[in-house]
Coordinates of C-alpha atoms and ligand atoms in Angstrom, one line a residue:
M1 CA 64.9 126.5 80.8
A2 CA 64.7 128.2 77.4
E3 CA 67.2 127.7 74.5
V4 CA 68.9 130.9 73.4
H5 CA 71.7 131.7 71.0
N6 CA 74.9 132.8 72.6
W7 CA 77.1 134.1 69.8
Q8 CA 80.2 134.5 72.0
L9 CA 80.0 130.8 72.7
G10 CA 79.1 130.1 69.1
R11 CA 76.2 127.9 70.0
G12 CA 72.8 127.6 71.6
M13 CA 72.6 127.7 75.4
S14 CA 70.1 127.0 78.1
Y15 CA 68.9 130.1 80.0
P16 CA 66.1 130.4 82.6
Y17 CA 64.1 132.9 80.5
E18 CA 63.2 133.3 76.8
A19 CA 65.5 135.6 74.9
A20 CA 64.5 139.3 74.9
Y21 CA 67.0 141.6 73.2
P22 CA 67.1 145.3 73.4
K23 CA 67.0 147.5 70.3
R24 CA 70.4 148.9 71.1
Q25 CA 72.9 147.5 73.7
F26 CA 75.2 149.4 76.0
A27 CA 78.7 148.1 75.3
F28 CA 82.3 149.2 75.8
V29 CA 85.9 148.5 74.8
F30 CA 88.8 148.9 77.3
N31 CA 92.3 148.8 75.9
I32 CA 94.3 147.1 78.7
N33 CA 97.6 148.1 77.1
R34 CA 97.0 151.7 78.2
C35 CA 95.7 151.4 81.8
I36 CA 97.9 152.8 84.5
A37 CA 95.7 152.0 87.5
C38 CA 95.3 155.6 88.5
Q39 CA 91.8 154.6 89.7
T40 CA 90.3 157.9 88.4
C41 CA 87.5 155.9 86.9
T42 CA 86.9 154.1 90.2
M43 CA 86.7 157.4 92.1
A44 CA 84.5 159.1 89.4
C45 CA 82.0 156.3 89.9
K46 CA 82.2 156.4 93.7
S47 CA 81.9 160.1 93.9
T48 CA 78.9 160.1 91.6
W49 CA 76.8 157.1 92.8
T50 CA 78.1 155.2 95.9
F51 CA 79.3 157.7 98.5
S52 CA 76.5 157.2 101.1
K53 CA 76.7 155.3 104.4
G54 CA 76.8 151.6 103.8
Q55 CA 78.4 151.9 100.4
E56 CA 82.0 151.9 101.6
H57 CA 82.7 148.5 100.0
M58 CA 80.7 149.2 96.9
W59 CA 83.1 149.5 94.0
W60 CA 80.8 149.3 91.0
A61 CA 83.8 150.4 89.0
N62 CA 87.2 149.0 90.1
V63 CA 90.6 148.3 88.7
E64 CA 92.5 145.2 89.8
T65 CA 96.0 143.9 89.2
K66 CA 96.0 140.6 87.4
P67 CA 96.8 137.8 88.1
Y68 CA 96.7 138.1 91.9
G69 CA 94.4 141.0 92.5
G70 CA 90.6 140.8 92.4
Y71 CA 87.5 142.5 93.9
P72 CA 86.1 140.5 95.6
Q73 CA 89.3 138.5 96.0
S74 CA 89.7 135.6 93.6
W75 CA 86.3 136.1 92.0
D76 CA 87.3 134.7 88.7
I77 CA 89.4 131.8 90.0
K78 CA 86.6 130.7 92.2
T79 CA 84.0 130.7 89.4
L80 CA 86.4 128.9 87.0
R81 CA 87.0 126.3 89.6
L82 CA 83.3 125.7 90.1
L83 CA 82.9 125.3 86.3
E84 CA 85.9 122.9 86.2
E85 CA 84.4 120.8 89.0
A86 CA 81.0 120.7 87.3
D87 CA 82.4 119.8 83.9
P88 CA 85.9 118.4 84.3
D89 CA 88.0 118.7 81.2
G90 CA 85.0 120.0 79.2
Q91 CA 85.9 123.7 79.3
Q92 CA 87.5 123.9 75.8
W93 CA 87.0 125.8 72.7
R94 CA 86.8 124.1 69.3
G95 CA 85.9 124.6 65.7
D96 CA 86.5 127.6 63.5
A97 CA 85.2 131.1 63.6
D98 CA 81.9 131.5 61.7
G99 CA 80.9 135.1 61.1
R100 CA 79.0 137.2 63.7
S101 CA 77.2 134.2 65.2
A102 CA 80.3 132.3 66.1
P103 CA 83.4 134.6 65.9
Y104 CA 85.5 132.6 68.3
G105 CA 84.5 129.1 67.2
Q106 CA 82.4 127.0 69.6
F107 CA 82.7 126.6 73.3
G108 CA 82.3 122.9 74.2
G109 CA 82.0 123.2 77.9
K110 CA 79.2 124.2 80.2
S111 CA 78.2 127.8 81.0
I112 CA 77.2 128.8 84.5
F113 CA 73.5 128.3 83.5
E114 CA 74.2 124.8 82.2
A115 CA 76.6 123.5 84.9
Q116 CA 74.1 124.0 87.7
L117 CA 72.9 120.7 89.2
P118 CA 69.1 120.1 88.9
E119 CA 68.8 119.5 92.6
K120 CA 70.4 122.9 93.3
A121 CA 67.9 124.5 90.9
A122 CA 65.1 123.0 93.0
E123 CA 66.8 124.6 96.0
S124 CA 66.3 128.0 94.3
Q125 CA 70.0 128.2 93.2
R126 CA 69.3 128.6 89.4
V127 CA 72.9 129.5 88.4
L128 CA 76.2 128.1 89.3
G129 CA 77.9 130.6 91.7
Y130 CA 79.0 131.4 95.2
L131 CA 78.7 134.1 97.8
P132 CA 82.0 135.8 98.6
T133 CA 82.9 136.1 102.2
D134 CA 83.1 139.5 104.0
E135 CA 86.9 139.2 104.0
E136 CA 86.9 138.9 100.2
W137 CA 85.0 142.1 99.9
N138 CA 87.3 144.0 102.3
S139 CA 90.2 145.0 100.2
P140 CA 89.5 146.5 96.7
N141 CA 93.2 147.0 96.0
I142 CA 94.5 143.7 97.2
W143 CA 97.8 142.7 95.6
E144 CA 98.0 145.8 93.5
D145 CA 101.2 146.0 91.4
N146 CA 102.2 142.5 92.5
A147 CA 103.9 140.8 89.5
V148 CA 104.4 137.2 88.6
G149 CA 108.2 136.6 88.9
P150 CA 110.5 133.6 88.3
K151 CA 108.9 130.2 88.6
G152 CA 105.5 131.9 89.0
K153 CA 106.4 133.5 92.3
R154 CA 104.5 136.5 93.4
D155 CA 106.3 139.8 93.7
A156 CA 109.8 138.6 92.6
L157 CA 111.6 140.1 89.6
H158 CA 113.1 138.0 86.9
P159 CA 116.8 138.7 86.7
T160 CA 116.9 139.0 82.9
G161 CA 114.3 141.8 82.8
V162 CA 111.6 142.0 80.2
E163 CA 111.5 141.3 76.5
L164 CA 108.5 141.1 74.1
P165 CA 106.6 139.1 72.9
T166 CA 105.8 138.2 76.5
H167 CA 107.5 139.5 79.6
D168 CA 109.0 137.1 82.1
T169 CA 107.9 139.3 85.0
W170 CA 104.4 140.5 84.4
F171 CA 101.1 141.8 85.6
F172 CA 98.4 144.0 84.1
Y173 CA 95.5 146.1 85.2
L174 CA 92.0 145.0 84.6
A175 CA 89.4 147.7 84.8
R176 CA 85.9 146.4 85.4
I177 CA 82.3 147.5 85.6
C178 CA 79.1 145.5 85.3
N179 CA 79.0 144.1 81.8
H180 CA 75.2 144.7 81.3
C181 CA 75.2 141.1 80.0
S182 CA 72.8 139.9 77.3
Y183 CA 72.0 136.9 79.5
P184 CA 72.4 138.4 83.0
A185 CA 73.1 135.8 85.7
C186 CA 71.9 138.3 88.3
L187 CA 68.6 138.6 86.6
A188 CA 68.3 134.9 86.1
A189 CA 68.8 134.2 89.7
C190 CA 66.5 136.8 91.3
P191 CA 63.5 135.1 92.9
R192 CA 61.7 138.4 93.2
K193 CA 62.1 139.4 89.5
A194 CA 63.5 142.6 90.8
I195 CA 66.2 142.8 88.1
Y196 CA 65.4 143.8 84.6
K197 CA 67.1 144.7 81.3
R198 CA 66.0 147.9 79.6
P199 CA 64.6 147.4 76.1
E200 CA 66.0 150.7 74.9
D201 CA 69.7 150.2 75.8
G202 CA 70.1 146.8 77.4
V203 CA 71.2 148.4 80.8
V204 CA 70.6 145.9 83.6
L205 CA 69.0 147.5 86.7
I206 CA 67.8 146.3 90.1
D207 CA 64.4 147.7 91.2
Q208 CA 65.2 148.8 94.8
K209 CA 61.6 148.5 95.8
Q210 CA 61.3 144.9 94.7
C211 CA 64.6 143.7 96.1
R212 CA 64.5 142.0 99.4
G213 CA 68.2 141.5 99.8
Y214 CA 68.3 137.7 99.3
R215 CA 71.7 138.1 97.5
K216 CA 70.9 135.5 94.9
C217 CA 72.2 138.0 92.3
V218 CA 75.4 138.4 94.2
E219 CA 75.8 134.7 94.3
A220 CA 75.0 134.2 90.6
C221 CA 76.9 137.1 88.9
P222 CA 80.2 135.5 87.9
Y223 CA 81.8 138.9 87.7
K224 CA 80.6 139.7 91.2
K225 CA 79.2 143.1 90.1
S226 CA 76.0 142.9 92.0
M227 CA 76.7 144.0 95.6
Y228 CA 74.8 143.8 98.8
R229 CA 74.3 146.8 101.0
G230 CA 73.8 145.7 104.6
N231 CA 72.4 148.9 106.1
V232 CA 69.5 149.2 103.7
R233 CA 69.3 145.4 103.1
V234 CA 69.1 145.5 99.3
S235 CA 71.5 144.8 96.5
E236 CA 72.9 147.5 94.2
K237 CA 74.9 147.6 91.1
C238 CA 76.3 149.8 88.3
I239 CA 73.5 151.6 86.5
A240 CA 75.6 152.5 83.4
C241 CA 75.1 156.2 84.3
Y242 CA 71.7 155.9 82.5
P243 CA 70.7 159.5 82.9
R244 CA 73.8 160.4 80.8
L245 CA 72.9 157.8 78.1
E246 CA 69.5 159.4 78.0
G247 CA 71.0 162.8 77.3
K248 CA 69.9 164.1 80.7
D249 CA 73.3 165.3 81.9
P250 CA 73.1 169.1 82.2
E251 CA 76.6 169.3 80.7
R252 CA 75.2 168.4 77.3
P253 CA 71.4 168.5 77.4
G254 CA 69.8 166.1 74.9
E255 CA 73.0 164.4 73.8
P256 CA 73.8 160.8 74.8
M257 CA 76.9 160.8 76.9
E258 CA 79.4 158.2 78.0
T259 CA 79.4 157.0 81.6
R260 CA 81.4 158.9 84.3
C261 CA 84.1 156.2 84.5
M262 CA 84.7 156.4 80.7
A263 CA 84.7 160.1 80.6
A264 CA 87.2 160.4 83.5
C265 CA 89.8 157.9 82.1
I266 CA 93.2 159.4 82.3
G267 CA 94.8 156.6 80.2
Q268 CA 92.3 157.2 77.4
L269 CA 91.6 153.6 77.1
R270 CA 87.8 153.5 77.5
M271 CA 85.2 153.8 74.8
Q272 CA 81.5 153.2 75.3
G273 CA 78.6 153.2 72.9
L274 CA 75.2 151.7 72.0
V275 CA 75.3 149.0 69.4
E276 CA 72.3 147.9 67.3
I277 CA 71.1 144.4 68.0
E278 CA 69.5 141.9 65.5
A279 CA 66.3 139.9 66.3
D280 CA 68.6 136.9 67.1
G281 CA 70.7 138.8 69.6
T282 CA 73.8 139.2 67.4
W283 CA 75.2 142.6 66.6
K284 CA 73.6 144.2 63.6
E285 CA 76.2 144.9 60.9
D286 CA 77.2 148.5 61.4
R287 CA 80.6 148.7 59.8
Y288 CA 81.5 152.2 60.8
N289 CA 80.3 152.1 64.4
P290 CA 83.7 152.1 66.3
L291 CA 82.7 149.3 68.7
Y292 CA 81.4 147.1 65.9
Y293 CA 84.6 147.7 64.0
L294 CA 86.8 146.9 67.0
V295 CA 84.9 143.7 68.0
H296 CA 83.7 142.3 64.6
V297 CA 85.9 143.7 61.9
A298 CA 89.4 144.4 63.4
K299 CA 88.6 141.7 66.1
V300 CA 91.1 143.3 68.5
A301 CA 88.6 143.6 71.4
L302 CA 87.4 140.4 73.1
P303 CA 84.8 139.6 75.8
L304 CA 85.9 138.9 79.4
Y305 CA 85.5 135.3 80.3
P306 CA 83.0 134.5 77.5
Q307 CA 82.8 130.9 78.8
F308 CA 80.8 132.0 81.8
G309 CA 77.9 132.3 79.3
T310 CA 76.3 135.6 80.2
Q311 CA 77.4 137.2 76.9
P312 CA 79.0 140.2 78.6
N313 CA 79.0 143.5 76.7
G314 CA 82.4 144.6 77.9
Y315 CA 85.3 144.0 75.5
Y316 CA 89.0 144.2 76.1
I317 CA 92.1 144.7 73.9
P318 CA 94.4 142.2 75.6
P319 CA 97.7 143.2 77.1
R320 CA 100.4 142.3 74.6
W321 CA 103.1 141.4 77.2
A322 CA 101.2 138.8 79.3
P323 CA 101.5 135.0 78.7
R324 CA 99.1 133.8 76.0
P325 CA 97.7 130.8 77.9
Y326 CA 96.6 133.1 80.8
L327 CA 95.0 135.5 78.3
R328 CA 93.3 132.7 76.3
Q329 CA 91.6 131.6 79.5
M330 CA 90.5 135.1 80.2
F331 CA 89.4 136.3 76.7
G332 CA 89.0 133.1 74.7
P333 CA 90.7 131.8 71.6
G334 CA 90.8 135.2 69.7
V335 CA 93.7 136.4 71.8
D336 CA 96.6 135.6 69.5
D337 CA 95.1 137.2 66.5
A338 CA 93.9 140.3 68.5
I339 CA 97.4 141.0 69.8
E340 CA 98.9 140.4 66.4
R341 CA 96.5 143.0 64.9
Y342 CA 97.1 145.4 67.7
I343 CA 100.9 145.2 67.3
H344 CA 100.7 145.7 63.6
P345 CA 97.7 148.0 63.2
D346 CA 96.5 148.8 59.7
R347 CA 95.6 152.3 58.6
E348 CA 91.9 152.1 59.7
L349 CA 92.7 150.6 63.1
L350 CA 95.2 153.2 63.9
G351 CA 92.6 155.8 63.0
V352 CA 89.9 154.3 65.1
L353 CA 92.2 154.0 68.1
Q354 CA 92.5 157.8 68.1
L355 CA 88.8 158.2 68.9
F356 CA 89.2 157.0 72.5
R357 CA 88.5 159.8 74.9
R358 CA 88.6 162.8 72.6
D359 CA 85.0 163.7 73.7
N360 CA 82.4 162.6 76.3
R361 CA 79.6 162.1 73.9
I362 CA 78.7 158.7 72.5
I363 CA 80.1 158.1 69.0
Y364 CA 77.7 156.3 66.7
R365 CA 79.8 156.3 63.5
Y366 CA 83.2 157.3 62.3
A367 CA 84.6 158.3 58.9
L368 CA 88.2 158.5 57.7
E369 CA 90.0 161.0 55.5
D370 CA 93.4 160.2 54.0
G371 CA 96.4 162.1 55.1
E372 CA 100.1 162.3 54.3
E373 CA 102.7 159.7 55.1
I374 CA 104.5 160.7 58.3
Y375 CA 106.5 157.7 59.4
R376 CA 108.0 154.5 58.0
T377 CA 109.6 151.7 60.0
T378 CA 110.0 147.9 60.3
Y379 CA 108.8 146.4 63.5
R380 CA 109.0 142.7 64.5
G381 CA 109.6 141.8 60.9
K382 CA 106.8 143.8 59.3
Q383 CA 106.9 147.1 57.6
H384 CA 104.8 149.9 59.0
V385 CA 103.8 153.0 57.1
V386 CA 102.0 155.6 59.2
Y387 CA 99.7 158.2 57.6
D388 CA 98.4 161.3 59.3
D389 CA 94.8 160.4 58.5
T390 CA 91.9 162.3 60.0
V391 CA 89.2 160.4 61.8
I392 CA 85.8 162.0 62.2
A393 CA 83.3 161.1 65.0
L394 CA 79.6 161.3 64.3
G395 CA 76.8 161.5 66.8
R396 CA 73.3 160.0 67.0
D397 CA 71.9 162.3 64.4
G398 CA 74.9 161.9 62.1
K399 CA 76.3 165.3 63.0
E400 CA 80.0 165.7 63.5
L401 CA 81.1 165.5 67.2
F402 CA 84.8 166.1 66.6
R403 CA 87.7 165.3 64.3
T404 CA 91.2 164.3 65.2
T405 CA 94.3 163.1 63.4
V406 CA 96.6 160.1 63.8
E407 CA 99.5 162.4 64.7
E408 CA 98.3 163.8 68.0
P409 CA 97.7 167.6 68.0
F410 CA 100.5 169.4 69.9
H411 CA 99.5 172.4 72.1
V412 CA 101.9 174.8 73.7
R413 CA 100.5 176.7 76.6
S414 CA 101.1 180.4 76.7
D415 CA 103.7 181.7 79.2
R416 CA 100.9 183.0 81.4
H417 CA 99.6 179.5 82.0
A418 CA 102.8 177.5 81.8
N419 CA 103.0 176.6 85.5
S420 CA 99.3 176.7 86.4
I421 CA 97.0 173.8 86.8
Ligands
SF4_501 S1 78.0 141.6 85.1 FE1 76.9 140.6 86.8 S2 75.6 142.2 87.7 FE2 76.2 142.9 85.6 S3 74.5 142.2 84.2 FE3 76.2 140.6 84.1 S4 75.5 139.1 85.7 FE4 74.3 141.0 86.1
SF4_502 S1 90.9 156.0 84.7 FE1 91.6 154.8 82.9 S2 93.8 154.7 83.2 FE2 93.0 155.3 85.2 S3 92.6 153.3 86.2 FE3 90.7 153.8 85.2 S4 90.8 152.7 83.2 FE4 92.9 152.8 84.0

């Protein structure tokens, strides 16, 4: 085992391999507050990559209803339980935030790499995990739209309705893809060394020729995003639409584009980019990269189950209406501040939130231009002044990709097109 620095845990961590960081890392932010579970992202992925025979159960991109839904069923509860059993009462956060190397304080418990028992490691199970049953893989939409009702009951409505700051009857949609983790559990567990992380963009791939279908990656990935395909006897996973990242999509030759699931998002909640990485694995300061801003400056976007220890590169703006203890378990101790900032966005955050889904190309930087005051109100005890600022998205070479305003542009279709689609 090597010692690596896991900045999401705010401490060093044991990992089976020496650290090797990419120059840039594939990363994304999903704003849960906006997801409507239309599953357009899911189908965009499926119709692009996993439509062949034997891939019927392969949902590299999926959207599940929390807290009851999950694909495979109960994937997160089962891993949390394994960690709890391995380190009873240890799974706690402590200490204060400390810059980019410990923004959420320190995680005192064990990660999936540290909780594994030495005797299991000898049995070639290097990472704490489990293999889902066939039944758990069967129903991608299990318990969709089932809410938590009175006394924690499933699918019963609270008679008093809903009121913020948290709803009595609640659920939310969690959109998921592979997190292209900095310390991938799938890679750590593979006895064939068939899984690798690309140095240019941190995308994690399975070499189909090397894979022998032992399913160690399926067992180890705490997010269950490596999937076994029985008819060809190898594992497959999200490839981050790497031809698009490389600028090979004929739609925009030579320009790095976001993945298909991002580009298709109806709710306009997905943003994906490539962040620069320091020699120690932390994010290089890049103040006007929108992902850097959302994760490290505004701190509204948080990693999914950082306590697992893989340092996932997917970040979520938590849903403001869900109970905080549930969200803290899922996104760590930054939840309360993230929701507070999202509810009361400052001028810059409001501008950056307009960048989501205005274009399919990867945004490397943004710039803001001041606009007129357009609205003034008091909300939850705080005064809000909204300005119609312009936010400008810049591409890899610093050229402008597009510009948009805080007040959404309003288009009226001509009579000729009024009822056409
Ligand atoms: S989410 Fe799972 S499959 Fe994806 S890189 Fe991380 S450990 Fe591997
Ligand atoms: S396309 Fe967007 S809004 Fe629709 S389910 Fe996917 S993430 Fe949610």
